[in-house]
Amino acid sequence: MQHFKTFYIPNIVKELSIATIFFIVIFYIKEILILTPLLLLGYVGAVCYFFMTAERLKKAVGQNTKSAKKGSRIGSVLRSVVLFLSLALAIKISKLALIVFVIGFFFCYGVILFNMILFSYREVK
């Protein structure tokens, strides 16, 4: 896991930085630069969601199958409820704000997941 932290975390930050600059240029052209914090908030949400999932998986490894399934289901339901409540709040605020938040969330989560898959694939080889 140390190899992931030393190589892939800076890689993830670099990829997200390039994408953020791209999004900021688009926001500037469309004159909606004020939505940039929502994009970054989506990134933060994705990072939190990813690490909460990783923590649940670490806990599940040390448990028996029945309690691991129960803990996994409860954790998934709680994370989903929090995510949907925050999205429902964002819908009431602005649909464009919701779209930007969701794009930031899923883009960041996709980048992290893709790098984690690459890491796992290279570790097996």
Short mmCIF file of C-alpha atoms in Angstrom, two decimals:
data_model
loop_
_atom_site.label_atom_id
_atom_site.label_comp_id
_atom_site.label_asym_id
_atom_site.label_seq_id
_atom_site.Cartn_x
_atom_site.Cartn_y
_atom_site.Cartn_z
CA MET A 1 0.00 0.00 0.00
CA GLN A 2 2.97 2.31 0.54
CA HIS A 3 3.72 2.05 -3.18
CA PHE A 4 0.19 3.27 -3.92
CA LYS A 5 0.68 6.28 -1.67
CA THR A 6 4.05 7.24 -3.12
CA PHE A 7 3.25 6.86 -6.81
CA TYR A 8 -0.49 6.83 -7.41
CA ILE A 9 -1.62 9.60 -5.04
CA PRO A 10 0.56 12.23 -6.78
CA ASN A 11 -0.65 10.79 -10.09
CA ILE A 12 -4.28 11.21 -9.00
CA VAL A 13 -3.62 14.78 -7.85
CA LYS A 14 -1.96 15.59 -11.18
CA GLU A 15 -4.86 14.12 -13.18
CA LEU A 16 -7.45 15.96 -11.10
CA SER A 17 -5.50 19.23 -11.36
CA ILE A 18 -5.41 19.03 -15.15
CA ALA A 19 -9.13 18.21 -15.27
CA THR A 20 -9.95 21.03 -12.84
CA ILE A 21 -8.11 23.54 -15.01
CA PHE A 22 -10.10 22.24 -17.98
CA PHE A 23 -13.38 22.62 -16.06
CA ILE A 24 -12.43 26.12 -14.87
CA VAL A 25 -11.74 27.19 -18.46
CA ILE A 26 -15.16 25.86 -19.48
CA PHE A 27 -16.80 27.64 -16.54
CA TYR A 28 -15.01 30.87 -17.48
CA ILE A 29 -16.18 30.63 -21.10
CA LYS A 30 -19.77 29.94 -20.00
CA GLU A 31 -19.50 32.71 -17.36
CA ILE A 32 -20.38 30.37 -14.49
CA LEU A 33 -17.04 30.48 -12.69
CA ILE A 34 -18.90 30.71 -9.39
CA LEU A 35 -19.66 26.96 -9.65
CA THR A 36 -16.00 25.96 -9.24
CA PRO A 37 -16.34 25.37 -5.45
CA LEU A 38 -19.15 22.90 -6.15
CA LEU A 39 -16.86 20.94 -8.44
CA LEU A 40 -14.22 20.85 -5.71
CA LEU A 41 -16.87 19.87 -3.18
CA GLY A 42 -17.77 16.96 -5.46
CA TYR A 43 -14.09 15.94 -5.40
CA VAL A 44 -14.05 16.06 -1.60
CA GLY A 45 -17.22 13.99 -1.44
CA ALA A 46 -15.74 11.37 -3.74
CA VAL A 47 -12.53 11.14 -1.72
CA CYS A 48 -14.49 10.77 1.53
CA TYR A 49 -16.78 8.17 -0.05
CA PHE A 50 -13.82 6.20 -1.41
CA PHE A 51 -11.94 6.15 1.90
CA MET A 52 -15.06 5.24 3.87
CA THR A 53 -15.58 2.30 1.50
CA ALA A 54 -11.93 1.28 1.87
CA GLU A 55 -12.21 1.46 5.66
CA ARG A 56 -15.34 -0.72 5.59
CA LEU A 57 -13.52 -3.27 3.45
CA LYS A 58 -10.56 -3.34 5.85
CA LYS A 59 -12.92 -3.98 8.77
CA ALA A 60 -14.77 -6.67 6.84
CA VAL A 61 -11.56 -8.62 6.19
CA GLY A 62 -11.11 -9.37 9.90
CA GLN A 63 -14.71 -10.42 10.52
CA ASN A 64 -16.63 -13.60 9.88
CA THR A 65 -18.77 -13.72 6.75
CA LYS A 66 -22.13 -13.03 8.37
CA SER A 67 -21.07 -9.95 10.32
CA ALA A 68 -19.00 -8.68 7.37
CA LYS A 69 -22.07 -8.82 5.11
CA LYS A 70 -24.22 -7.09 7.72
CA GLY A 71 -21.66 -4.33 8.29
CA SER A 72 -21.17 -3.87 4.58
CA ARG A 73 -24.89 -3.54 3.94
CA ILE A 74 -25.41 -1.10 6.79
CA GLY A 75 -22.45 1.01 5.65
CA SER A 76 -23.62 1.04 2.05
CA VAL A 77 -27.12 2.08 3.05
CA LEU A 78 -25.85 4.86 5.34
CA ARG A 79 -23.46 6.23 2.70
CA SER A 80 -26.19 6.11 0.06
CA VAL A 81 -28.69 7.88 2.31
CA VAL A 82 -26.21 10.68 3.07
CA LEU A 83 -25.36 10.99 -0.63
CA PHE A 84 -29.00 11.16 -1.70
CA LEU A 85 -29.91 13.63 1.04
CA SER A 86 -27.11 15.95 -0.03
CA LEU A 87 -28.16 15.58 -3.66
CA ALA A 88 -31.79 16.32 -2.74
CA LEU A 89 -30.63 19.47 -0.99
CA ALA A 90 -28.60 20.44 -4.05
CA ILE A 91 -31.65 19.98 -6.30
CA LYS A 92 -33.58 22.49 -4.18
CA ILE A 93 -30.74 24.96 -4.48
CA SER A 94 -30.05 24.74 -8.22
CA LYS A 95 -30.13 22.06 -10.90
CA LEU A 96 -26.91 23.38 -12.43
CA ALA A 97 -25.25 23.21 -9.01
CA LEU A 98 -26.37 19.60 -8.72
CA ILE A 99 -24.98 18.74 -12.14
CA VAL A 100 -21.60 20.31 -11.36
CA PHE A 101 -21.43 18.55 -7.97
CA VAL A 102 -22.32 15.18 -9.52
CA ILE A 103 -19.77 15.64 -12.31
CA GLY A 104 -17.08 16.45 -9.75
CA PHE A 105 -18.06 13.50 -7.56
CA PHE A 106 -18.17 10.86 -10.27
CA PHE A 107 -15.16 12.19 -12.16
CA CYS A 108 -12.97 12.16 -9.05
CA TYR A 109 -14.31 8.76 -7.95
CA GLY A 110 -13.63 7.38 -11.43
CA VAL A 111 -10.05 8.69 -11.43
CA ILE A 112 -9.35 7.20 -7.99
CA LEU A 113 -10.97 3.89 -8.89
CA PHE A 114 -9.11 3.68 -12.21
CA ASN A 115 -5.77 4.28 -10.48
CA MET A 116 -6.63 1.72 -7.79
CA ILE A 117 -7.44 -0.86 -10.49
CA LEU A 118 -4.12 -0.10 -12.21
CA PHE A 119 -2.32 -0.48 -8.90
CA SER A 120 -4.00 -3.83 -8.16
CA TYR A 121 -3.36 -5.10 -11.68
CA ARG A 122 0.33 -4.23 -11.51
CA GLU A 123 0.68 -5.74 -8.02
CA VAL A 124 -0.67 -9.09 -9.23
CA LYS A 125 1.72 -9.26 -12.17
#
